[in-house]
Coordinates of C-alpha atoms in Angstrom, one line a residue:
X851 CA -29.4 -8.4 22.1
X852 CA -26.7 -5.9 21.0
X853 CA -23.2 -7.4 20.4
X854 CA -20.1 -5.6 21.3
X855 CA -18.3 -5.1 18.0
X856 CA -14.9 -4.7 19.8
X857 CA -12.5 -7.7 19.5
X858 CA -12.0 -9.5 22.8
X859 CA -9.0 -11.8 23.3
X860 CA -10.1 -15.0 24.9
X861 CA -8.4 -16.0 28.0
X862 CA -5.6 -18.5 28.0
X863 CA -5.2 -21.0 30.9
X864 CA -1.8 -22.6 30.7
X865 CA -1.9 -26.4 30.8
X866 CA -0.1 -28.2 33.7
X867 CA 2.4 -30.8 33.0
X868 CA 2.1 -34.3 34.7
X869 CA 4.1 -34.6 37.6
X870 CA 5.6 -38.0 36.6
X871 CA 6.9 -36.8 33.2
X872 CA 10.0 -34.5 32.8
X873 CA 9.3 -32.4 29.6
X874 CA 12.0 -30.5 27.6
X875 CA 11.9 -26.7 28.1
X876 CA 10.3 -26.2 24.5
X877 CA 8.9 -22.9 24.0
X878 CA 6.5 -22.0 21.2
X879 CA 4.9 -18.7 20.2
X880 CA 1.4 -18.5 21.5
X881 CA -0.8 -16.0 19.5
X882 CA -3.3 -15.7 22.5
X883 CA -0.6 -14.4 24.9
X884 CA 1.7 -13.0 22.1
X885 CA 4.7 -14.5 23.9
X886 CA 6.5 -17.7 23.8
X887 CA 5.0 -20.2 26.3
X888 CA 6.1 -23.7 27.4
X889 CA 4.9 -26.5 25.5
X890 CA 2.7 -28.9 27.5
X891 CA 0.9 -31.7 25.7
X892 CA -2.6 -32.0 27.1
X893 CA -4.3 -34.9 28.5
X894 CA -7.8 -35.9 27.2
X895 CA -9.2 -34.3 30.2
X896 CA -7.9 -30.9 29.3
X897 CA -8.2 -28.9 26.1
X898 CA -5.7 -27.3 23.6
X899 CA -5.5 -26.0 20.1
X900 CA -2.4 -25.0 18.5
X901 CA -1.6 -23.5 15.3
X902 CA 1.6 -23.8 13.1
X903 CA 2.6 -23.0 9.7
X904 CA 1.3 -25.6 7.2
X905 CA 3.0 -28.3 5.3
X906 CA 6.6 -27.4 5.5
X907 CA 6.4 -26.4 9.2
X908 CA 4.7 -29.7 10.0
X909 CA 7.4 -31.7 8.0
X910 CA 10.0 -30.0 10.0
X911 CA 8.3 -30.0 13.5
X912 CA 7.0 -33.6 13.2
X913 CA 10.2 -35.5 13.2
X914 CA 11.7 -33.0 15.8
X915 CA 9.0 -33.7 18.1
X916 CA 9.1 -37.5 17.7
X917 CA 12.6 -38.2 17.1
X918 CA 14.4 -35.5 19.1
X919 CA 12.2 -34.8 21.8
X920 CA 10.7 -38.2 22.1
X921 CA 6.9 -37.3 21.9
X922 CA 4.4 -39.8 20.6
X923 CA 2.9 -37.8 17.8
X924 CA -0.4 -38.4 16.0
X925 CA -0.4 -36.3 12.6
X926 CA -3.7 -35.7 11.0
X927 CA -4.1 -33.9 7.7
X928 CA -7.4 -33.1 6.3
X929 CA -8.5 -32.4 2.8
X930 CA -11.7 -30.6 2.9
X931 CA -13.7 -27.5 1.0
X932 CA -17.1 -28.6 0.0
X933 CA -17.6 -25.1 -1.6
X934 CA -16.1 -26.1 -4.9
X935 CA -16.7 -28.4 -8.0
X936 CA -18.9 -30.5 -5.5
X937 CA -21.2 -27.6 -4.8
X938 CA -21.3 -26.8 -8.6
X939 CA -22.1 -30.4 -9.5
X940 CA -24.8 -30.5 -6.8
X941 CA -26.3 -27.2 -8.1
X942 CA -26.3 -28.5 -11.6
X943 CA -28.0 -31.7 -10.5
X944 CA -30.7 -29.6 -8.6
X945 CA -31.3 -27.5 -11.8
X946 CA -31.7 -30.4 -13.9
X947 CA -34.2 -32.1 -11.6
X948 CA -36.1 -28.9 -11.7
X949 CA -36.0 -28.6 -15.3
X950 CA -37.5 -32.2 -15.7
X951 CA -40.2 -31.4 -13.0
X952 CA -41.1 -28.1 -14.9
X953 CA -41.5 -30.1 -18.1
X954 CA -43.4 -32.9 -16.5
X955 CA -40.8 -35.5 -17.6
X956 CA -41.9 -38.0 -14.9
X957 CA -44.3 -40.6 -16.3
X958 CA -44.0 -39.1 -19.8
X959 CA -43.3 -41.6 -22.7
X960 CA -42.0 -39.0 -25.2
X961 CA -40.2 -35.9 -25.3
X962 CA -42.1 -32.5 -25.8
X963 CA -41.2 -29.9 -28.1
X964 CA -40.1 -27.5 -25.1
X965 CA -37.4 -30.1 -23.9
X966 CA -36.2 -30.7 -27.4
X967 CA -35.9 -27.0 -28.1
X968 CA -34.0 -26.4 -25.0
X969 CA -31.8 -29.4 -25.5
X970 CA -30.9 -28.1 -29.1
X971 CA -29.8 -24.7 -27.5
X972 CA -27.8 -26.7 -24.9
X973 CA -26.1 -28.6 -27.6
X974 CA -25.1 -25.4 -29.6
X975 CA -23.8 -23.9 -26.4
X976 CA -21.8 -27.1 -25.8
X977 CA -20.1 -27.2 -29.2
X978 CA -19.4 -23.5 -29.1
X979 CA -17.5 -23.7 -25.8
X980 CA -15.8 -27.0 -26.3
X981 CA -15.5 -27.6 -30.1
X982 CA -14.4 -24.1 -31.5
X983 CA -13.7 -25.4 -35.0
X984 CA -17.3 -26.5 -35.4
X985 CA -19.8 -23.6 -36.3
X986 CA -22.0 -22.9 -33.4
X987 CA -25.2 -23.3 -35.7
X988 CA -24.3 -26.7 -36.7
X989 CA -27.5 -28.8 -36.4
X990 CA -27.6 -32.3 -34.7
X991 CA -28.2 -33.8 -38.0
X992 CA -25.2 -32.4 -39.7
X993 CA -22.8 -32.9 -36.7
X994 CA -21.3 -36.3 -37.5
X995 CA -20.2 -35.5 -41.1
X996 CA -18.9 -32.2 -40.2
X997 CA -16.9 -33.3 -37.2
X998 CA -15.5 -36.2 -39.3
X999 CA -14.0 -33.7 -41.8
X1000 CA -12.9 -31.1 -39.2
X1001 CA -11.5 -33.3 -36.6
X1002 CA -9.4 -36.1 -38.4
X1003 CA -7.7 -38.8 -36.4
X1004 CA -4.0 -38.5 -36.3
X1005 CA -2.6 -41.6 -38.0
X1006 CA 0.8 -42.9 -36.8
X1007 CA 1.1 -39.9 -34.4
X1008 CA 1.5 -40.0 -30.6
X1009 CA -1.7 -39.2 -28.9
X1010 CA -1.7 -36.2 -26.4
X1011 CA -3.9 -35.4 -23.4
X1012 CA -5.5 -32.8 -25.6
X1013 CA -6.4 -35.5 -28.2
X1014 CA -8.1 -37.5 -25.5
X1015 CA -10.0 -34.4 -24.2
X1016 CA -11.1 -33.7 -27.7
X1017 CA -12.3 -37.2 -28.3
X1018 CA -14.3 -37.2 -25.0
X1019 CA -15.9 -33.9 -26.1
X1020 CA -16.7 -35.1 -29.5
X1021 CA -18.3 -38.2 -28.0
X1022 CA -20.5 -36.2 -25.6
X1023 CA -21.8 -34.1 -28.5
X1024 CA -22.2 -37.2 -30.7
X1025 CA -24.5 -38.9 -28.3
X1026 CA -26.4 -35.6 -27.7
X1027 CA -27.0 -35.3 -31.5
X1028 CA -28.2 -38.9 -31.8
X1029 CA -30.6 -38.3 -28.9
X1030 CA -32.0 -35.1 -30.6
X1031 CA -32.4 -36.9 -33.9
X1032 CA -34.2 -39.9 -32.2
X1033 CA -35.4 -38.9 -28.7
X1034 CA -36.9 -42.1 -27.6
X1035 CA -37.9 -42.5 -24.0
X1036 CA -37.1 -39.8 -21.4
X1037 CA -34.7 -42.2 -19.7
X1038 CA -32.8 -42.9 -22.7
X1039 CA -32.7 -39.4 -23.9
X1040 CA -31.6 -37.8 -20.9
X1041 CA -28.9 -40.3 -20.2
X1042 CA -27.3 -39.1 -23.7
X1043 CA -28.0 -35.4 -23.0
X1044 CA -27.3 -34.8 -19.2
X1045 CA -23.8 -33.8 -20.0
X1046 CA -24.7 -30.9 -22.2
X1047 CA -27.8 -29.9 -20.3
X1048 CA -26.0 -29.7 -16.9
X1049 CA -23.6 -26.8 -17.8
X1050 CA -26.1 -25.0 -19.9
X1051 CA -28.8 -24.9 -17.2
X1052 CA -26.2 -23.7 -14.9
X1053 CA -25.2 -20.8 -17.2
X1054 CA -28.7 -20.2 -18.1
X1055 CA -29.8 -19.4 -14.4
X1056 CA -26.8 -17.3 -13.7
X1057 CA -24.5 -19.8 -12.0
X1058 CA -20.9 -19.5 -12.8
X1059 CA -19.0 -22.7 -14.0
X1060 CA -15.6 -21.1 -13.1
X1061 CA -13.9 -22.4 -10.1
X1062 CA -14.4 -20.2 -7.1
X1063 CA -11.1 -21.3 -5.5
X1064 CA -9.3 -18.1 -6.3
X1065 CA -12.4 -15.7 -6.6
X1066 CA -12.3 -13.4 -3.7
X1067 CA -15.9 -12.2 -3.9
X1068 CA -17.1 -15.8 -3.9
X1069 CA -14.7 -16.4 -0.9
X1070 CA -16.2 -13.4 1.0
X1071 CA -19.7 -14.6 0.2
X1072 CA -18.7 -18.1 1.3
X1073 CA -16.2 -18.6 4.0
X1074 CA -15.0 -15.0 4.5
X1075 CA -18.0 -13.0 5.5
X1076 CA -19.6 -13.6 8.8
X1077 CA -21.5 -10.3 8.6
X1078 CA -20.3 -8.5 5.4
X1079 CA -20.4 -4.7 5.7
X1080 CA -20.7 -4.6 9.4
X1081 CA -18.4 -4.0 12.4
X1082 CA -18.8 -7.6 13.3
X1083 CA -16.3 -8.8 10.9
X1084 CA -12.9 -8.6 12.3
X1085 CA -10.9 -9.6 9.3
X1086 CA -11.4 -10.4 5.7
X1087 CA -10.1 -13.9 6.4
X1088 CA -12.7 -14.6 8.9
X1089 CA -15.1 -17.5 7.9
X1090 CA -18.7 -18.6 8.2
X1091 CA -19.6 -21.1 11.0
X1092 CA -22.7 -21.8 9.2
X1093 CA -24.0 -20.7 5.7
X1094 CA -27.3 -20.4 4.2
X1095 CA -27.6 -22.8 1.3
X1096 CA -28.2 -21.7 -2.2
X1097 CA -30.5 -23.8 -4.5
X1098 CA -29.0 -27.0 -5.2
X1099 CA -26.5 -27.1 -2.4
X1100 CA -26.9 -29.4 0.6
X1101 CA -28.8 -28.1 3.6
X1102 CA -29.6 -29.2 7.1
X1103 CA -32.4 -27.6 9.3
X1104 CA -31.0 -25.4 12.0
X1105 CA -32.3 -22.4 14.1
X1106 CA -31.0 -19.8 11.4
X1107 CA -32.7 -21.5 8.5
X1108 CA -31.6 -24.1 6.0
X1109 CA -27.9 -24.2 5.7
X1110 CA -24.6 -26.0 5.9
X1111 CA -21.4 -25.7 8.0
X1112 CA -18.4 -23.8 6.5
X1113 CA -15.6 -26.0 5.5
X1114 CA -13.4 -24.7 8.3
X1115 CA -15.9 -26.2 10.6
X1116 CA -15.9 -29.5 8.6
X1117 CA -12.1 -29.5 9.0
X1118 CA -12.4 -29.1 12.8
X1119 CA -15.0 -31.8 13.0
X1120 CA -12.9 -34.2 11.1
X1121 CA -9.8 -33.6 13.0
X1122 CA -11.8 -34.0 16.3
X1123 CA -13.2 -37.3 15.1
X1124 CA -9.6 -38.8 14.8
X1125 CA -7.8 -37.1 17.6
X1126 CA -10.4 -36.3 20.1
X1127 CA -11.2 -33.1 21.8
X1128 CA -7.6 -32.0 22.1
X1129 CA -5.1 -30.8 19.5
X1130 CA -1.7 -29.8 20.6
X1131 CA -0.5 -28.1 17.4
X1132 CA -2.7 -26.8 14.7
X1133 CA -1.3 -26.1 11.4
X1134 CA -2.8 -24.0 8.7
X1135 CA -3.3 -20.5 6.9
X1136 CA -4.1 -17.2 8.4
X1137 CA -7.8 -17.8 8.2
X1138 CA -7.4 -20.7 10.5
X1139 CA -6.3 -18.5 13.2
X1140 CA -9.9 -17.2 13.4
X1141 CA -11.1 -20.8 13.6
X1142 CA -8.8 -21.4 16.8
X1143 CA -9.9 -18.1 18.3
X1144 CA -13.6 -18.7 18.0
X1145 CA -13.5 -22.3 19.0
X1146 CA -11.3 -21.3 22.0
X1147 CA -13.9 -18.7 22.9
X1148 CA -16.6 -21.2 22.8
X1149 CA -14.9 -23.9 24.9
X1150 CA -13.1 -23.3 28.1
X1151 CA -11.4 -26.7 27.6
X1152 CA -9.2 -25.1 24.8
X1153 CA -6.2 -23.5 26.2
X1154 CA -4.6 -21.5 23.5
X1155 CA -3.2 -21.3 20.0
X1156 CA 0.4 -22.2 19.0
X1157 CA 2.1 -20.7 16.0
X1158 CA 5.5 -21.2 14.6
X1159 CA 7.4 -18.1 13.2
X1160 CA 8.6 -19.0 9.8
X1161 CA 10.8 -16.1 8.6
X1162 CA 10.1 -15.3 4.8
X1163 CA 13.2 -15.1 2.5
X1164 CA 14.2 -14.9 -1.1
X1165 CA 16.2 -17.6 -2.8
X1166 CA 19.1 -15.6 -4.2
X1167 CA 22.2 -16.6 -5.7
X1168 CA 24.2 -15.8 -2.5
X1169 CA 21.9 -17.9 -0.5
X1170 CA 22.4 -20.8 -2.8
X1171 CA 26.1 -20.6 -2.6
X1172 CA 25.9 -20.6 1.2
X1173 CA 23.7 -23.7 1.0
X1174 CA 26.2 -25.5 -1.2
X1175 CA 29.1 -24.4 1.0
X1176 CA 27.4 -25.8 4.0
X1177 CA 26.6 -29.1 2.3
X1178 CA 30.2 -29.3 0.9
X1179 CA 31.7 -28.6 4.4
X1180 CA 29.6 -31.4 5.9
X1181 CA 30.3 -33.8 3.0
X1182 CA 34.1 -33.3 3.6
X1183 CA 33.6 -34.0 7.2
X1184 CA 31.5 -37.1 6.7
X1185 CA 34.0 -38.4 4.1
X1186 CA 36.9 -38.1 6.5
X1187 CA 34.9 -39.8 9.3
X1188 CA 33.9 -42.6 7.0
X1189 CA 37.4 -43.1 5.9
X1190 CA 38.6 -43.4 9.4
X1191 CA 35.7 -45.8 10.4
X1192 CA 36.6 -48.1 7.2
X1193 CA 40.4 -48.3 7.9
X1194 CA 40.4 -48.3 11.7
X1195 CA 40.7 -51.8 13.3
X1196 CA 39.0 -50.6 16.6
X1197 CA 36.9 -47.5 17.1
X1198 CA 35.1 -48.7 20.2
X1199 CA 38.1 -49.1 22.5
X1200 CA 38.9 -46.1 24.9
X1201 CA 42.1 -44.6 23.5
X1202 CA 44.6 -42.1 25.3
X1203 CA 42.9 -38.8 24.6
X1204 CA 45.0 -35.8 23.5
X1205 CA 44.4 -32.3 24.5
X1206 CA 42.7 -31.7 21.1
X1207 CA 40.4 -34.8 21.8
X1208 CA 39.3 -33.1 25.1
X1209 CA 38.7 -29.9 23.5
X1210 CA 36.6 -31.2 20.8
X1211 CA 34.7 -33.4 23.1
X1212 CA 33.9 -30.3 25.2
X1213 CA 32.8 -28.5 22.1
X1214 CA 30.5 -31.5 21.3
X1215 CA 28.8 -31.3 24.7
X1216 CA 28.3 -27.5 24.1
X1217 CA 26.9 -28.1 20.9
X1218 CA 24.5 -30.6 22.1
X1219 CA 23.2 -28.2 24.7
X1220 CA 23.1 -25.3 22.3
X1221 CA 21.0 -27.4 19.7
X1222 CA 18.6 -28.4 22.6
X1223 CA 18.3 -24.6 23.5
X1224 CA 17.7 -23.8 20.0
X1225 CA 15.0 -26.4 19.3
X1226 CA 13.4 -25.4 22.4
X1227 CA 13.2 -21.9 21.3
X1228 CA 10.5 -22.2 18.8
X1229 CA 12.2 -25.1 16.6
X1230 CA 15.0 -22.7 15.7
X1231 CA 16.5 -24.9 13.0
X1232 CA 18.6 -22.2 11.3
X1233 CA 20.5 -21.7 14.7
X1234 CA 21.1 -25.6 14.7
X1235 CA 22.5 -25.4 11.1
X1236 CA 25.0 -22.8 12.4
X1237 CA 25.9 -24.9 15.4
X1238 CA 26.7 -28.0 13.3
X1239 CA 28.7 -25.9 11.0
X1240 CA 30.9 -24.4 13.7
X1241 CA 31.4 -27.9 15.2
X1242 CA 32.5 -29.4 11.9
X1243 CA 35.0 -26.5 11.2
X1244 CA 36.5 -27.2 14.5
X1245 CA 36.7 -30.9 13.7
X1246 CA 38.1 -30.4 10.4
X1247 CA 40.8 -28.1 11.6
X1248 CA 41.7 -30.1 14.7
X1249 CA 45.0 -32.1 14.7
X1250 CA 45.8 -35.4 16.4
X1251 CA 42.3 -36.5 17.0
X1252 CA 41.6 -40.0 18.0
X1253 CA 39.5 -42.1 15.6
X1254 CA 36.9 -42.7 18.3
X1255 CA 36.4 -38.8 18.7
X1256 CA 36.0 -38.2 15.2
X1257 CA 33.5 -41.0 14.8
X1258 CA 31.5 -40.0 17.8
X1259 CA 31.1 -36.4 16.4
X1260 CA 30.1 -37.7 13.0
X1261 CA 27.5 -40.1 14.4
X1262 CA 26.0 -37.3 16.4
X1263 CA 25.9 -34.8 13.4
X1264 CA 24.4 -37.7 11.3
X1265 CA 21.5 -38.0 13.9
X1266 CA 20.6 -34.4 13.9
X1267 CA 20.7 -34.0 10.1
X1268 CA 18.5 -37.2 9.7
X1269 CA 16.0 -35.8 12.2
X1270 CA 15.8 -32.7 9.9
X1271 CA 15.1 -34.9 6.9
X1272 CA 18.2 -34.1 5.1
X1273 CA 18.9 -37.7 4.4
X1274 CA 15.9 -39.6 2.7
X1275 CA 17.6 -43.0 3.0
X1276 CA 18.8 -42.4 6.6
X1277 CA 17.3 -44.3 9.5
X1278 CA 17.6 -43.3 13.0
X1279 CA 17.5 -47.0 14.1
X1280 CA 21.0 -47.4 12.6
X1281 CA 23.1 -45.6 15.3
X1282 CA 26.4 -46.7 13.6
X1283 CA 25.4 -44.7 10.3
X1284 CA 27.9 -41.8 9.4
X1285 CA 26.8 -39.2 6.8
X1286 CA 23.9 -39.2 4.3
X1287 CA 23.3 -40.9 1.0
X1288 CA 25.4 -39.9 -1.9
X1289 CA 28.9 -39.8 -0.1
X1290 CA 30.1 -43.1 -1.7
X1291 CA 30.8 -43.7 -5.3
X1292 CA 28.2 -45.5 -7.4
X1293 CA 27.8 -49.4 -6.5
X1294 CA 28.7 -50.3 -10.1
X1295 CA 32.0 -48.5 -9.8
X1296 CA 33.3 -50.1 -6.7
X1297 CA 34.7 -53.2 -8.1
X1298 CA 36.8 -51.3 -10.6
X1299 CA 37.8 -48.0 -8.6
X1300 CA 38.6 -49.5 -5.3
X1301 CA 41.2 -52.2 -6.7
X1302 CA 42.6 -49.6 -9.1
X1303 CA 43.1 -47.1 -6.4
X1304 CA 44.7 -49.8 -4.1
X1305 CA 47.1 -50.5 -6.9
X1306 CA 47.7 -46.9 -7.3
X1307 CA 48.5 -46.5 -3.6
X1308 CA 51.0 -49.2 -3.8
X1309 CA 52.7 -47.9 -6.8
X1310 CA 53.1 -44.5 -5.0
X1311 CA 54.3 -46.0 -1.9
X1312 CA 57.0 -48.0 -3.8
X1313 CA 58.0 -44.8 -5.6
X1314 CA 58.3 -42.8 -2.4
X1315 CA 60.3 -45.8 -0.7
X1316 CA 63.0 -45.8 -3.6
X1317 CA 62.8 -49.5 -4.0
X1318 CA 61.0 -49.1 -7.4
X1319 CA 62.2 -52.0 -9.7
X1320 CA 61.0 -54.4 -12.4
X1321 CA 60.4 -57.2 -9.9
X1322 CA 58.0 -55.2 -7.6
X1323 CA 55.9 -53.7 -10.4
X1324 CA 55.6 -57.3 -12.0
X1325 CA 54.6 -58.5 -8.5
X1326 CA 52.0 -55.7 -8.3
X1327 CA 50.7 -56.5 -11.8
X1328 CA 50.2 -60.1 -10.9
X1329 CA 48.0 -59.1 -8.0
X1330 CA 45.5 -57.1 -10.2
X1331 CA 42.1 -58.8 -9.9
X1332 CA 40.9 -60.4 -13.2
X1333 CA 38.2 -58.3 -14.7
X1334 CA 37.6 -57.8 -18.4
X1335 CA 35.7 -54.5 -17.6
X1336 CA 38.6 -53.2 -15.6
X1337 CA 41.2 -54.1 -18.3
X1338 CA 39.0 -52.5 -21.0
X1339 CA 38.8 -49.3 -18.8
X1340 CA 42.7 -49.3 -18.5
X1341 CA 42.8 -48.3 -22.3
X1342 CA 41.2 -45.0 -21.4
X1343 CA 42.8 -42.0 -19.8
X1344 CA 43.1 -41.7 -16.1
X1345 CA 40.6 -38.8 -16.1
X1346 CA 38.3 -40.4 -18.4
X1347 CA 37.9 -43.6 -16.3
X1348 CA 37.2 -41.4 -13.2
X1349 CA 34.6 -39.3 -15.1
X1350 CA 33.0 -42.6 -16.5
X1351 CA 32.6 -43.9 -13.0
X1352 CA 31.8 -40.6 -11.4
X1353 CA 34.6 -41.0 -8.9
X1354 CA 37.6 -39.0 -7.6
X1355 CA 40.7 -39.9 -5.8
X1356 CA 42.2 -37.5 -3.3
X1357 CA 45.8 -38.0 -2.7
X1358 CA 46.9 -37.8 1.0
X1359 CA 50.3 -37.9 2.9
X1360 CA 51.8 -41.4 2.9
X1361 CA 51.0 -43.9 4.4
X1362 CA 47.5 -43.0 4.2
X1363 CA 45.7 -44.3 1.1
X1364 CA 44.0 -41.9 -1.4
X1365 CA 40.4 -41.0 -0.3
X1366 CA 37.9 -42.4 -2.8
X1367 CA 34.9 -40.1 -3.1
X1368 CA 32.1 -39.2 -5.6
X1369 CA 33.2 -36.8 -8.3
X1370 CA 31.9 -33.4 -7.3
X1371 CA 29.0 -32.2 -9.6
X1372 CA 31.0 -28.9 -10.5
X1373 CA 33.8 -31.1 -11.8
X1374 CA 31.4 -33.0 -14.0
X1375 CA 29.7 -29.9 -15.2
X1376 CA 33.1 -28.2 -15.9
X1377 CA 34.1 -31.1 -17.9
X1378 CA 31.0 -31.0 -19.9
X1379 CA 31.4 -27.4 -20.6
X1380 CA 35.0 -27.9 -21.7
X1381 CA 33.9 -30.8 -24.0
X1382 CA 31.1 -28.6 -25.5
X1383 CA 33.6 -25.7 -26.0
X1384 CA 36.0 -28.1 -27.6
X1385 CA 33.4 -29.6 -29.8
X1386 CA 32.3 -26.1 -30.9
X1387 CA 36.0 -25.1 -31.5
X1388 CA 36.6 -28.2 -33.7
X1389 CA 33.4 -27.6 -35.7
X1390 CA 34.4 -23.9 -36.1
X1391 CA 37.9 -25.2 -37.3
X1392 CA 36.3 -27.6 -39.7
X1393 CA 34.1 -24.9 -41.2
X1394 CA 37.0 -22.4 -41.5
X1395 CA 39.1 -25.2 -43.2
X1396 CA 36.2 -26.0 -45.6
X1397 CA 35.8 -22.3 -46.4
X1398 CA 39.4 -21.9 -47.0
X1399 CA 39.3 -25.0 -49.2
X1400 CA 36.5 -23.6 -51.3
X1401 CA 38.4 -20.4 -51.6
X1402 CA 41.5 -22.2 -52.8
X1403 CA 39.6 -24.1 -55.2
X1404 CA 38.0 -21.0 -56.5
X1405 CA 41.4 -19.3 -57.0
X1406 CA 42.7 -22.3 -58.8
X1407 CA 39.9 -22.2 -61.2
X1408 CA 40.5 -18.4 -61.7
X1409 CA 44.2 -19.1 -62.1
X1410 CA 43.4 -21.2 -65.1
X1411 CA 41.9 -18.1 -67.0
X1412 CA 44.3 -16.4 -69.4
X1413 CA 44.5 -12.7 -68.0
X1414 CA 44.2 -11.6 -71.7
X1415 CA 40.5 -12.6 -71.8
X1416 CA 39.6 -12.3 -68.0
X1417 CA 37.6 -9.1 -68.7
X1418 CA 36.0 -10.2 -71.9
X1419 CA 33.4 -12.3 -70.2
X1420 CA 31.1 -9.5 -69.2
X1421 CA 28.8 -7.0 -70.9
X1422 CA 30.4 -4.2 -68.9
X1423 CA 33.1 -3.3 -71.6
X1424 CA 33.3 -3.0 -75.4
X1425 CA 37.1 -2.2 -75.9
X1426 CA 40.3 -3.6 -74.4
X1427 CA 44.0 -2.9 -74.8
X1428 CA 46.8 -5.4 -76.2
X1429 CA 47.0 -7.0 -72.6
X1430 CA 43.1 -7.3 -72.5
X1431 CA 42.6 -4.5 -69.9
X1432 CA 39.3 -2.7 -70.6
X1433 CA 39.6 0.9 -72.0
X1434 CA 36.1 1.6 -73.0
X1435 CA 32.9 0.9 -71.2
X1436 CA 29.6 -0.1 -72.9
X1437 CA 28.0 3.2 -74.1
X1438 CA 31.4 4.4 -75.6
X1439 CA 32.5 5.8 -72.3
X1440 CA 36.1 5.8 -71.4
X1441 CA 37.1 3.8 -68.3
X1442 CA 38.2 6.2 -65.6
X1443 CA 41.7 6.5 -64.2
X1444 CA 40.8 5.3 -60.7
X1445 CA 38.9 2.3 -62.1
X1446 CA 41.7 1.5 -64.6
X1447 CA 44.2 1.4 -61.8
X1448 CA 42.0 -1.3 -60.0
X1449 CA 41.6 -3.2 -63.1
X1450 CA 45.3 -3.1 -63.7
X1451 CA 46.0 -4.6 -60.2
X1452 CA 43.4 -7.4 -60.7
X1453 CA 45.1 -8.2 -64.1
X1454 CA 48.6 -8.3 -62.6
X1455 CA 47.3 -10.5 -59.7
X1456 CA 45.5 -12.9 -62.4
X1457 CA 48.7 -12.9 -64.6
X1458 CA 50.8 -14.0 -61.7
X1459 CA 48.5 -16.6 -60.5
X1460 CA 48.1 -18.0 -64.2
X1461 CA 51.9 -18.1 -64.8
X1462 CA 52.2 -20.1 -61.5
X1463 CA 49.6 -22.5 -62.7
X1464 CA 51.1 -22.9 -66.1
X1465 CA 54.4 -23.7 -64.4
X1466 CA 52.7 -26.6 -62.5
X1467 CA 51.4 -28.0 -66.0
X1468 CA 55.0 -28.6 -67.4

């Protein structure tokens, strides 16, 4: 029967929601309808297969589905692909079994010459590939002595992974060499030579030992070519539902001959075994689109294919600045809210709300609605990030907000960022939590920084009040908690203490206490850069001082020389005048006028230095 080569889109039947369940208006792109359709989880009596981008998509979508929309999520991830090293190993074992059969090994009591000859060739092939420092024609008899000279154990040095691999390869070759020298029984012989025969027989019979994971031709031959070279193949990414088995590969009888399923079908079977016949969202690469299409065509119970649209982008410096800016804005917001929560006596009581409170609470309700709309629109998380940023901007700029309003906003923002996985230590069960991990100073710093900050606040308060006398200071000093570590730290500068504890004190208008917060990473890095630059400058200064000292020492030694003989310690001149200045060069050549001028200047400088030195000797 002739098959229509034109691609036909399978029909899509929209699943119907249960009448007793109210679902969110979540829309996801459906590649069958090429539009966004309402998401409806299917009952076991229906059928549905979705498709989403892999790994990252599922890590984002899963908590949104579970923690935001409230779905009960069963997540299954398959690891499958039998067309890899398992196939290679199976083929090698098949070839070895055939080798033994061809040489009548079964029932034999000793090894024949043909087997020994092939095994010697396998031995040379193995050392050529795995022990390149050993000559390829090395005989099994000479192997042990040669390898002991070439590969010496490292004495007192750390052992690397390469060292361990080398030891394993040497051990494999040594066992084979022993078997070739004393073959023994077939069982004993092959137990020592299997590891060199397996790859050799594979290469000998034209099978590649290279991984086929990234080999397009092998992928086409395996999963990517349903009918290679014909119009039936819709796309290079399409796969084989069933494949003819090569020698040594697993095979099952079927109407098309001995073969095996493609690994995409393996994946489908594994998922169906765990989940059942219905899958709401199916995540995977572009080749899995075809799996969904074909499976949907084969079964009217499957209602379609879902796909999330993940926009590709480049991680640029500007993008990273935007990310850091967004994180910094939320950090400041959370710190402000945490400070209010810590210092407020009651954040649950209903206060008298100001106009700013009402305005911000209205903004909060609008943000909730906008977030819901964004997440219902193909999990638009980027829009949610913008909504949070705008809400936080309004909260940070608002004046006269009640503590309750600020904390209400902070806890809602905390919940959203926790759902998005931005707080690895966060728990949605902790409804009172504000912010994310890393907002507070290190635990080890709290016993020192908080008392010191409190004391500093009290000193500032006294100074601002005008009642700053000795008695007040003495009273505060007596209230300092006894801590040897704190006393030790007071010997350091203020900035050094904060840097040591990775803490920062942000002063605010009185009577509000200073805000204790973790030291910004950029400040730590800037301090480290300054220290590095300072150390380099100090080093350069010391080097310059040493250089100048050496030069001064050299000048001092030269100053000790009498200018009358300063030009005598050379073979360049043969006659001098009464002051010791050269007049005739070697070879009876008169010193030129220009050169004599230079010599006179040198002589005058030396005369002055020498006279100054003589003056110090009196």
